[in-house]
Amino acid sequence: MLKFLFQRLIIYWQKWVTFNITSQRWLLSIAPIKLSGAFITGLCLSFLFAACTANNASNTTNVSANNPTQPKASLVRIGYQKSAILLKSKGLIEKRLQPEGVSVEWIEFPAGPQLLEAMNVGSIDLGHTGESPPIFAQAAGAAITYIAGITPSPANSAILVSKNSAIKTVNDLKGKKIAFQKGSSAHYLLVQILEKYGLKYSDIQPKYLPPADARAAFVKGSVDAWSIWDPFYAAAEKSTDARVLIDGTGINKQGGYYLASKNFANQQPEIIKAILEEIQNLEQWSAQNRAEVATTLSPLLGIDLETMQKSTNRRNFGITPITPELITLQQQVADKFYELKLIPKQINVKEAMLTPEQYAAFSPKNQ
């Protein structure tokens, strides 16, 4: 690179001298200029340093949230799961961002782990998951960060067995095949339930399957139980003769998180603030209008209204700021998965958090 800069500098110098000789006749009287090697080398090194500095600056991800020179994004790509389809259907984020010249693209995922994989490779900017997917993603080196918490809904996830199953208690799960999405909230629910009832993770046969495949395996009877969340849980109750062995009541303490890529979180705090405000407004409206929520979601999800009402009524609505208490709970999740050797290394969840000042710039306020 130094040789290339040296050659370009000589060419530019020659052009400058030629231009001045042509346009300024008095320069003809000037004796030929001999540049010293040290002078040329110094200039080249200066250009080289400037080029490298510019390159490093363009690749840095730690951009200040208050950087006034950072241009606003023209597109925000939101990953979502079926449980958040109401937000997409209402079009509230589009209405909020359109006057600012920002368009919205929605991409659906079967579960949180797939959503965060897409975020890590730059396919989406933000989305929501349960508490477990961020742990697996961080352990794999994903550049993600937490931007808000989700109010827990312990009763909207459960372990299901068939109505005629001989499994009557949690202890009957010993030695049984249990289907669930690896690295999902259903995974951690199962871990917590087993621990509460004195069973080890090694006591069961895990079958790592995304929701659609897990449902198929459950219906065929190729697995003995299924750990799952709504709306899949509600649909299975209605149409697969499923029986609830146990739900998350008294066990689940977290409702999940909204996350963003580190670059997007650092560079677009105003967009994140607008999005979180619209989410919070919809959550507050939903808590007061459960019947309308169920009526809207029923045709969108292909679930009959009665079942959708049941699912809606067991959900708690709301989002919360990232607090020290949430960070502590999330660290416990990380430690448990590492203890079970389900993630390759121990992680510090604080490394995936923003600064208090950054959170203050866009976090939802508790109401």
Short mmCIF file of N, CA, C and O in Angstrom, two decimals, residues 9-125:
data_model
loop_
_atom_site.label_atom_id
_atom_site.label_comp_id
_atom_site.label_asym_id
_atom_site.label_seq_id
_atom_site.Cartn_x
_atom_site.Cartn_y
_atom_site.Cartn_z
N LEU A 9 1.36 9.75 -5.34
CA LEU A 9 1.80 11.07 -4.92
C LEU A 9 2.69 11.70 -5.99
O LEU A 9 2.59 12.90 -6.28
N ILE A 10 3.58 10.90 -6.57
CA ILE A 10 4.44 11.41 -7.63
C ILE A 10 3.62 11.87 -8.82
O ILE A 10 3.86 12.94 -9.41
N ILE A 11 2.60 11.09 -9.19
CA ILE A 11 1.74 11.46 -10.33
C ILE A 11 1.02 12.77 -10.05
O ILE A 11 0.98 13.68 -10.88
N TYR A 12 0.44 12.92 -8.83
CA TYR A 12 -0.28 14.15 -8.49
C TYR A 12 0.67 15.34 -8.47
O TYR A 12 0.32 16.46 -8.87
N TRP A 13 1.91 15.12 -8.00
CA TRP A 13 2.90 16.21 -7.96
C TRP A 13 3.25 16.67 -9.37
O TRP A 13 3.31 17.86 -9.65
N GLN A 14 3.44 15.70 -10.25
CA GLN A 14 3.78 16.04 -11.63
C GLN A 14 2.64 16.81 -12.30
O GLN A 14 2.85 17.80 -13.02
N LYS A 15 1.40 16.39 -12.05
CA LYS A 15 0.26 17.08 -12.65
C LYS A 15 0.15 18.50 -12.11
O LYS A 15 -0.15 19.44 -12.85
N TRP A 16 0.44 18.67 -10.81
CA TRP A 16 0.34 20.00 -10.21
C TRP A 16 1.40 20.94 -10.80
O TRP A 16 1.10 22.07 -11.12
N VAL A 17 2.61 20.40 -10.95
CA VAL A 17 3.68 21.22 -11.52
C VAL A 17 3.36 21.60 -12.96
O VAL A 17 3.52 22.74 -13.39
N THR A 18 2.88 20.61 -13.75
CA THR A 18 2.54 20.87 -15.16
C THR A 18 1.46 21.92 -15.27
O THR A 18 1.53 22.84 -16.10
N PHE A 19 0.43 21.82 -14.41
CA PHE A 19 -0.67 22.78 -14.46
C PHE A 19 -0.17 24.19 -14.17
O PHE A 19 -0.51 25.15 -14.86
N ASN A 20 0.67 24.33 -13.16
CA ASN A 20 1.16 25.65 -12.79
C ASN A 20 2.13 26.21 -13.82
O ASN A 20 2.16 27.42 -14.03
N ILE A 21 2.91 25.33 -14.47
CA ILE A 21 3.82 25.82 -15.51
C ILE A 21 3.02 26.36 -16.69
O ILE A 21 3.37 27.39 -17.28
N THR A 22 1.92 25.66 -16.99
CA THR A 22 1.09 26.07 -18.13
C THR A 22 0.34 27.35 -17.86
O THR A 22 0.23 28.23 -18.72
N SER A 23 -0.19 27.48 -16.64
CA SER A 23 -1.06 28.62 -16.34
C SER A 23 -0.31 29.81 -15.75
O SER A 23 -0.82 30.91 -15.77
N GLN A 24 0.85 29.55 -15.20
CA GLN A 24 1.60 30.64 -14.59
C GLN A 24 3.00 30.67 -15.20
O GLN A 24 3.89 29.94 -14.80
N ARG A 25 3.20 31.52 -16.22
CA ARG A 25 4.45 31.54 -16.98
C ARG A 25 5.66 31.80 -16.10
O ARG A 25 6.76 31.34 -16.38
N TRP A 26 5.46 32.58 -15.03
CA TRP A 26 6.63 32.92 -14.23
C TRP A 26 7.23 31.71 -13.55
O TRP A 26 8.38 31.74 -13.11
N LEU A 27 6.49 30.60 -13.46
CA LEU A 27 7.03 29.40 -12.83
C LEU A 27 8.14 28.77 -13.66
O LEU A 27 8.91 27.95 -13.18
N LEU A 28 8.20 29.15 -14.97
CA LEU A 28 9.23 28.57 -15.83
C LEU A 28 10.63 28.94 -15.37
O LEU A 28 11.61 28.26 -15.70
N SER A 29 10.72 30.03 -14.67
CA SER A 29 12.03 30.47 -14.22
C SER A 29 12.51 29.74 -12.97
O SER A 29 13.65 29.88 -12.55
N ILE A 30 11.56 28.97 -12.39
CA ILE A 30 11.94 28.26 -11.18
C ILE A 30 12.79 27.06 -11.52
O ILE A 30 12.49 26.30 -12.43
N ALA A 31 13.85 26.86 -10.78
CA ALA A 31 14.71 25.70 -11.01
C ALA A 31 13.93 24.43 -10.70
O ALA A 31 13.03 24.44 -9.87
N PRO A 32 14.29 23.31 -11.38
CA PRO A 32 13.62 22.05 -11.10
C PRO A 32 13.67 21.72 -9.61
O PRO A 32 14.68 21.86 -8.96
N ILE A 33 12.51 21.30 -9.12
CA ILE A 33 12.38 21.01 -7.70
C ILE A 33 12.74 19.56 -7.45
O ILE A 33 12.20 18.67 -8.06
N LYS A 34 13.66 19.34 -6.55
CA LYS A 34 14.06 17.99 -6.19
C LYS A 34 13.50 17.67 -4.79
O LYS A 34 13.87 18.29 -3.82
N LEU A 35 12.57 16.72 -4.78
CA LEU A 35 11.99 16.31 -3.51
C LEU A 35 12.88 15.29 -2.85
O LEU A 35 13.33 14.36 -3.48
N SER A 36 13.11 15.49 -1.58
CA SER A 36 13.92 14.52 -0.86
C SER A 36 13.12 13.26 -0.60
O SER A 36 11.90 13.30 -0.47
N GLY A 37 13.82 12.12 -0.53
CA GLY A 37 13.13 10.86 -0.23
C GLY A 37 12.45 10.91 1.12
O GLY A 37 11.36 10.36 1.31
N ALA A 38 13.06 11.60 2.08
CA ALA A 38 12.47 11.66 3.41
C ALA A 38 11.14 12.41 3.37
O ALA A 38 10.18 12.04 4.03
N PHE A 39 11.09 13.50 2.54
CA PHE A 39 9.87 14.30 2.45
C PHE A 39 8.74 13.48 1.86
O PHE A 39 7.62 13.45 2.36
N ILE A 40 9.04 12.76 0.72
CA ILE A 40 8.03 11.95 0.06
C ILE A 40 7.56 10.84 0.99
O ILE A 40 6.37 10.57 1.12
N THR A 41 8.52 10.19 1.62
CA THR A 41 8.17 9.09 2.53
C THR A 41 7.28 9.59 3.66
O THR A 41 6.31 8.95 4.05
N GLY A 42 7.60 10.76 4.18
CA GLY A 42 6.81 11.33 5.27
C GLY A 42 5.38 11.58 4.85
O GLY A 42 4.43 11.29 5.57
N LEU A 43 5.25 12.16 3.62
CA LEU A 43 3.89 12.42 3.11
C LEU A 43 3.12 11.12 2.94
O LEU A 43 1.94 11.02 3.27
N CYS A 44 3.79 10.12 2.38
CA CYS A 44 3.13 8.83 2.14
C CYS A 44 2.67 8.21 3.45
O CYS A 44 1.56 7.68 3.55
N LEU A 45 3.54 8.26 4.46
CA LEU A 45 3.15 7.69 5.74
C LEU A 45 1.98 8.45 6.35
O LEU A 45 1.11 7.85 6.99
N SER A 46 1.95 9.77 6.13
CA SER A 46 0.84 10.56 6.64
C SER A 46 -0.47 10.13 5.99
O SER A 46 -1.50 9.96 6.65
N PHE A 47 -0.43 9.96 4.63
CA PHE A 47 -1.61 9.53 3.91
C PHE A 47 -2.02 8.13 4.34
O PHE A 47 -3.20 7.82 4.47
N LEU A 48 -1.02 7.27 4.54
CA LEU A 48 -1.31 5.90 4.94
C LEU A 48 -1.99 5.87 6.30
O LEU A 48 -2.98 5.18 6.51
N PHE A 49 -1.48 6.65 7.23
CA PHE A 49 -2.08 6.71 8.56
C PHE A 49 -3.50 7.23 8.49
O PHE A 49 -4.42 6.71 9.14
N ALA A 50 -3.71 8.28 7.67
CA ALA A 50 -5.06 8.84 7.54
C ALA A 50 -6.02 7.83 6.94
O ALA A 50 -7.17 7.72 7.37
N ALA A 51 -5.55 7.09 5.93
CA ALA A 51 -6.42 6.09 5.29
C ALA A 51 -6.79 5.00 6.26
O ALA A 51 -7.94 4.58 6.33
N CYS A 52 -5.80 4.52 7.03
CA CYS A 52 -6.09 3.45 7.99
C CYS A 52 -7.02 3.93 9.08
O CYS A 52 -7.91 3.21 9.52
N THR A 53 -6.81 5.18 9.54
CA THR A 53 -7.68 5.73 10.57
C THR A 53 -9.10 5.84 10.08
O THR A 53 -10.06 5.52 10.76
N ALA A 54 -9.27 6.31 8.83
CA ALA A 54 -10.61 6.43 8.26
C ALA A 54 -11.27 5.08 8.14
O ALA A 54 -12.46 4.92 8.40
N ASN A 55 -10.48 4.06 7.75
CA ASN A 55 -11.04 2.72 7.60
C ASN A 55 -11.51 2.16 8.94
O ASN A 55 -12.57 1.59 9.06
N ASN A 56 -10.69 2.37 9.98
CA ASN A 56 -11.07 1.89 11.30
C ASN A 56 -12.31 2.60 11.80
O ASN A 56 -13.18 2.00 12.41
N ALA A 57 -12.41 3.89 11.53
CA ALA A 57 -13.57 4.64 11.98
C ALA A 57 -14.84 4.16 11.32
O ALA A 57 -15.90 4.13 11.92
N SER A 58 -14.73 3.76 10.04
CA SER A 58 -15.93 3.32 9.33
C SER A 58 -16.40 1.97 9.81
O SER A 58 -17.57 1.63 9.65
N ASN A 59 -15.53 1.15 10.42
CA ASN A 59 -15.90 -0.19 10.85
C ASN A 59 -16.26 -0.28 12.32
O ASN A 59 -16.69 -1.31 12.79
N THR A 60 -16.05 0.77 13.10
CA THR A 60 -16.32 0.69 14.52
C THR A 60 -17.81 0.54 14.80
O THR A 60 -18.63 1.09 14.09
N THR A 61 -18.15 -0.23 15.84
CA THR A 61 -19.57 -0.43 16.19
C THR A 61 -19.96 0.36 17.42
O THR A 61 -21.12 0.44 17.76
N ASN A 62 -18.99 0.95 18.08
CA ASN A 62 -19.31 1.66 19.31
C ASN A 62 -19.58 3.13 19.03
O ASN A 62 -18.91 4.02 19.50
N VAL A 63 -20.61 3.39 18.23
CA VAL A 63 -20.97 4.75 17.87
C VAL A 63 -21.81 5.35 18.99
O VAL A 63 -22.70 4.69 19.52
N SER A 64 -21.55 6.56 19.35
CA SER A 64 -22.31 7.20 20.42
C SER A 64 -23.77 7.30 20.05
O SER A 64 -24.14 7.62 18.93
N ALA A 65 -24.66 7.04 21.03
CA ALA A 65 -26.10 7.11 20.79
C ALA A 65 -26.53 8.54 20.52
O ALA A 65 -27.60 8.77 19.97
N ASN A 66 -25.72 9.50 20.93
CA ASN A 66 -26.07 10.90 20.73
C ASN A 66 -25.25 11.54 19.61
O ASN A 66 -25.14 12.74 19.54
N ASN A 67 -24.67 10.73 18.75
CA ASN A 67 -23.85 11.25 17.66
C ASN A 67 -24.72 12.01 16.67
O ASN A 67 -25.50 11.41 15.94
N PRO A 68 -24.60 13.34 16.61
CA PRO A 68 -25.49 14.11 15.74
C PRO A 68 -25.19 13.92 14.27
O PRO A 68 -26.00 14.28 13.42
N THR A 69 -24.03 13.36 13.92
CA THR A 69 -23.69 13.20 12.51
C THR A 69 -24.16 11.87 11.94
O THR A 69 -24.07 11.64 10.75
N GLN A 70 -24.64 10.97 12.80
CA GLN A 70 -25.08 9.66 12.33
C GLN A 70 -26.40 9.80 11.57
O GLN A 70 -27.40 10.24 12.14
N PRO A 71 -26.43 9.46 10.28
CA PRO A 71 -27.67 9.60 9.52
C PRO A 71 -28.73 8.62 9.98
O PRO A 71 -28.43 7.50 10.40
N LYS A 72 -29.99 9.05 9.92
CA LYS A 72 -31.09 8.18 10.30
C LYS A 72 -31.30 7.12 9.23
O LYS A 72 -31.23 7.40 8.04
N ALA A 73 -31.56 5.90 9.66
CA ALA A 73 -31.80 4.81 8.71
C ALA A 73 -33.07 5.09 7.91
O ALA A 73 -34.03 5.69 8.41
N SER A 74 -33.10 4.65 6.66
CA SER A 74 -34.30 4.81 5.83
C SER A 74 -35.18 3.57 5.87
O SER A 74 -36.31 3.58 5.37
N LEU A 75 -34.66 2.47 6.47
CA LEU A 75 -35.40 1.22 6.56
C LEU A 75 -35.07 0.54 7.88
O LEU A 75 -33.91 0.48 8.28
N VAL A 76 -36.11 0.04 8.55
CA VAL A 76 -35.90 -0.77 9.73
C VAL A 76 -36.54 -2.14 9.49
O VAL A 76 -37.69 -2.23 9.06
N ARG A 77 -35.77 -3.19 9.72
CA ARG A 77 -36.23 -4.56 9.47
C ARG A 77 -36.51 -5.23 10.81
O ARG A 77 -35.61 -5.38 11.62
N ILE A 78 -37.78 -5.60 11.01
CA ILE A 78 -38.21 -6.14 12.30
C ILE A 78 -38.52 -7.62 12.17
O ILE A 78 -39.34 -8.04 11.35
N GLY A 79 -37.85 -8.42 12.97
CA GLY A 79 -38.15 -9.84 13.03
C GLY A 79 -39.25 -10.07 14.04
O GLY A 79 -39.28 -9.44 15.10
N TYR A 80 -40.17 -10.96 13.73
CA TYR A 80 -41.27 -11.22 14.66
C TYR A 80 -41.67 -12.69 14.64
O TYR A 80 -41.38 -13.42 13.69
N GLN A 81 -42.31 -13.09 15.72
CA GLN A 81 -42.90 -14.42 15.82
C GLN A 81 -44.42 -14.26 15.83
O GLN A 81 -44.94 -13.15 15.96
N LYS A 82 -45.13 -15.35 15.73
CA LYS A 82 -46.59 -15.28 15.65
C LYS A 82 -47.20 -14.56 16.85
O LYS A 82 -48.24 -13.91 16.75
N SER A 83 -46.54 -14.66 18.00
CA SER A 83 -47.07 -14.03 19.20
C SER A 83 -47.07 -12.50 19.10
O SER A 83 -47.71 -11.83 19.90
N ALA A 84 -46.36 -11.94 18.13
CA ALA A 84 -46.30 -10.48 17.97
C ALA A 84 -46.96 -10.03 16.67
O ALA A 84 -46.72 -8.92 16.21
N ILE A 85 -47.81 -10.86 16.10
CA ILE A 85 -48.41 -10.52 14.81
C ILE A 85 -49.39 -9.34 14.93
O ILE A 85 -49.65 -8.64 13.95
N LEU A 86 -49.92 -9.10 16.13
CA LEU A 86 -50.82 -7.97 16.32
C LEU A 86 -50.11 -6.66 16.02
O LEU A 86 -50.67 -5.76 15.40
N LEU A 87 -48.87 -6.55 16.48
CA LEU A 87 -48.08 -5.33 16.24
C LEU A 87 -47.92 -5.08 14.75
O LEU A 87 -48.07 -3.95 14.27
N LYS A 88 -47.64 -6.13 14.00
CA LYS A 88 -47.50 -5.99 12.56
C LYS A 88 -48.82 -5.61 11.90
O LYS A 88 -48.88 -4.74 11.04
N SER A 89 -49.90 -6.27 12.31
CA SER A 89 -51.19 -6.06 11.66
C SER A 89 -51.75 -4.66 11.88
O SER A 89 -52.47 -4.14 11.03
N LYS A 90 -51.42 -4.05 13.00
CA LYS A 90 -51.95 -2.72 13.30
C LYS A 90 -51.27 -1.61 12.49
O LYS A 90 -51.82 -0.53 12.31
N GLY A 91 -50.05 -1.85 12.02
CA GLY A 91 -49.35 -0.85 11.22
C GLY A 91 -48.96 0.41 11.97
O GLY A 91 -48.72 1.46 11.36
N LEU A 92 -48.86 0.31 13.29
CA LEU A 92 -48.58 1.51 14.10
C LEU A 92 -47.16 2.03 13.90
O LEU A 92 -46.93 3.25 13.88
N ILE A 93 -46.21 1.11 13.77
CA ILE A 93 -44.83 1.55 13.60
C ILE A 93 -44.64 2.23 12.25
O ILE A 93 -43.94 3.24 12.13
N GLU A 94 -45.29 1.69 11.22
CA GLU A 94 -45.22 2.32 9.89
C GLU A 94 -45.75 3.75 9.94
O GLU A 94 -45.15 4.68 9.39
N LYS A 95 -46.90 3.93 10.59
CA LYS A 95 -47.50 5.26 10.68
C LYS A 95 -46.60 6.22 11.44
O LYS A 95 -46.52 7.41 11.10
N ARG A 96 -45.93 5.71 12.46
CA ARG A 96 -45.08 6.57 13.27
C ARG A 96 -43.82 6.99 12.51
O ARG A 96 -43.37 8.15 12.61
N LEU A 97 -43.24 6.06 11.75
CA LEU A 97 -41.95 6.34 11.12
C LEU A 97 -42.05 6.93 9.71
O LEU A 97 -41.09 7.52 9.22
N GLN A 98 -43.18 6.74 9.05
CA GLN A 98 -43.32 7.21 7.67
C GLN A 98 -43.05 8.71 7.50
O GLN A 98 -42.35 9.11 6.56
N PRO A 99 -43.57 9.58 8.38
CA PRO A 99 -43.28 11.02 8.24
C PRO A 99 -41.79 11.36 8.32
O PRO A 99 -41.37 12.41 7.84
N GLU A 100 -41.01 10.47 8.91
CA GLU A 100 -39.57 10.70 9.03
C GLU A 100 -38.79 10.04 7.90
O GLU A 100 -37.56 10.02 7.92
N GLY A 101 -39.52 9.49 6.92
CA GLY A 101 -38.87 8.87 5.77
C GLY A 101 -38.29 7.50 6.05
O GLY A 101 -37.38 7.05 5.35
N VAL A 102 -38.83 6.82 7.07
CA VAL A 102 -38.33 5.49 7.43
C VAL A 102 -39.41 4.45 7.12
O VAL A 102 -40.53 4.56 7.60
N SER A 103 -39.07 3.48 6.30
CA SER A 103 -40.01 2.40 5.99
C SER A 103 -39.72 1.19 6.86
O SER A 103 -38.67 1.09 7.48
N VAL A 104 -40.68 0.25 6.92
CA VAL A 104 -40.58 -0.90 7.80
C VAL A 104 -40.76 -2.19 7.01
O VAL A 104 -41.66 -2.29 6.17
N GLU A 105 -39.90 -3.14 7.27
CA GLU A 105 -40.01 -4.47 6.67
C GLU A 105 -40.15 -5.50 7.79
O GLU A 105 -39.38 -5.48 8.75
N TRP A 106 -41.14 -6.40 7.66
CA TRP A 106 -41.39 -7.42 8.67
C TRP A 106 -40.96 -8.79 8.14
O TRP A 106 -41.29 -9.16 7.02
N ILE A 107 -40.26 -9.55 8.98
CA ILE A 107 -39.81 -10.89 8.59
C ILE A 107 -40.19 -11.86 9.71
O ILE A 107 -39.80 -11.67 10.86
N GLU A 108 -40.95 -12.90 9.37
CA GLU A 108 -41.44 -13.84 10.37
C GLU A 108 -40.46 -14.98 10.61
O GLU A 108 -39.82 -15.48 9.67
N PHE A 109 -40.37 -15.42 11.88
CA PHE A 109 -39.51 -16.53 12.27
C PHE A 109 -40.31 -17.49 13.14
O PHE A 109 -41.20 -17.07 13.89
N PRO A 110 -39.98 -18.79 13.09
CA PRO A 110 -40.72 -19.76 13.89
C PRO A 110 -40.42 -19.66 15.38
O PRO A 110 -41.24 -20.04 16.21
N ALA A 111 -39.25 -19.15 15.74
CA ALA A 111 -38.87 -19.06 17.14
C ALA A 111 -37.71 -18.07 17.30
O ALA A 111 -37.12 -17.61 16.31
N GLY A 112 -37.39 -17.77 18.57
CA GLY A 112 -36.36 -16.79 18.87
C GLY A 112 -34.97 -17.12 18.38
O GLY A 112 -34.25 -16.23 17.89
N PRO A 113 -34.50 -18.38 18.50
CA PRO A 113 -33.14 -18.67 18.04
C PRO A 113 -32.92 -18.35 16.57
O PRO A 113 -31.89 -17.77 16.20
N GLN A 114 -33.89 -18.67 15.72
CA GLN A 114 -33.76 -18.36 14.29
C GLN A 114 -33.77 -16.85 14.06
O GLN A 114 -33.05 -16.34 13.20
N LEU A 115 -34.57 -16.15 14.85
CA LEU A 115 -34.64 -14.69 14.72
C LEU A 115 -33.29 -14.06 15.04
O LEU A 115 -32.82 -13.19 14.30
N LEU A 116 -32.66 -14.51 16.11
CA LEU A 116 -31.38 -13.91 16.49
C LEU A 116 -30.23 -14.33 15.58
O LEU A 116 -29.26 -13.59 15.42
N GLU A 117 -30.35 -15.50 14.97
CA GLU A 117 -29.36 -15.88 13.95
C GLU A 117 -29.41 -14.90 12.79
O GLU A 117 -28.38 -14.47 12.27
N ALA A 118 -30.64 -14.55 12.39
CA ALA A 118 -30.80 -13.58 11.30
C ALA A 118 -30.27 -12.21 11.70
O ALA A 118 -29.66 -11.50 10.89
N MET A 119 -30.49 -11.82 12.95
CA MET A 119 -29.99 -10.53 13.43
C MET A 119 -28.46 -10.51 13.41
O MET A 119 -27.84 -9.51 13.03
N ASN A 120 -27.85 -11.61 13.79
CA ASN A 120 -26.40 -11.67 13.85
C ASN A 120 -25.76 -11.52 12.48
O ASN A 120 -24.68 -10.94 12.36
N VAL A 121 -26.41 -12.04 11.44
CA VAL A 121 -25.84 -11.94 10.09
C VAL A 121 -26.30 -10.69 9.36
O VAL A 121 -26.00 -10.51 8.18
N GLY A 122 -27.05 -9.82 10.06
CA GLY A 122 -27.43 -8.54 9.47
C GLY A 122 -28.69 -8.55 8.65
O GLY A 122 -28.95 -7.60 7.90
N SER A 123 -29.53 -9.58 8.77
CA SER A 123 -30.77 -9.65 7.98
C SER A 123 -31.91 -8.85 8.60
O SER A 123 -32.84 -8.47 7.90
N ILE A 124 -31.87 -8.64 9.91
CA ILE A 124 -32.87 -7.83 10.59
C ILE A 124 -32.18 -6.91 11.59
O ILE A 124 -31.02 -7.13 11.96
N ASP A 125 -32.92 -5.89 12.03
CA ASP A 125 -32.36 -4.90 12.95
C ASP A 125 -32.80 -5.11 14.39
O ASP A 125 -32.03 -4.86 15.32
#
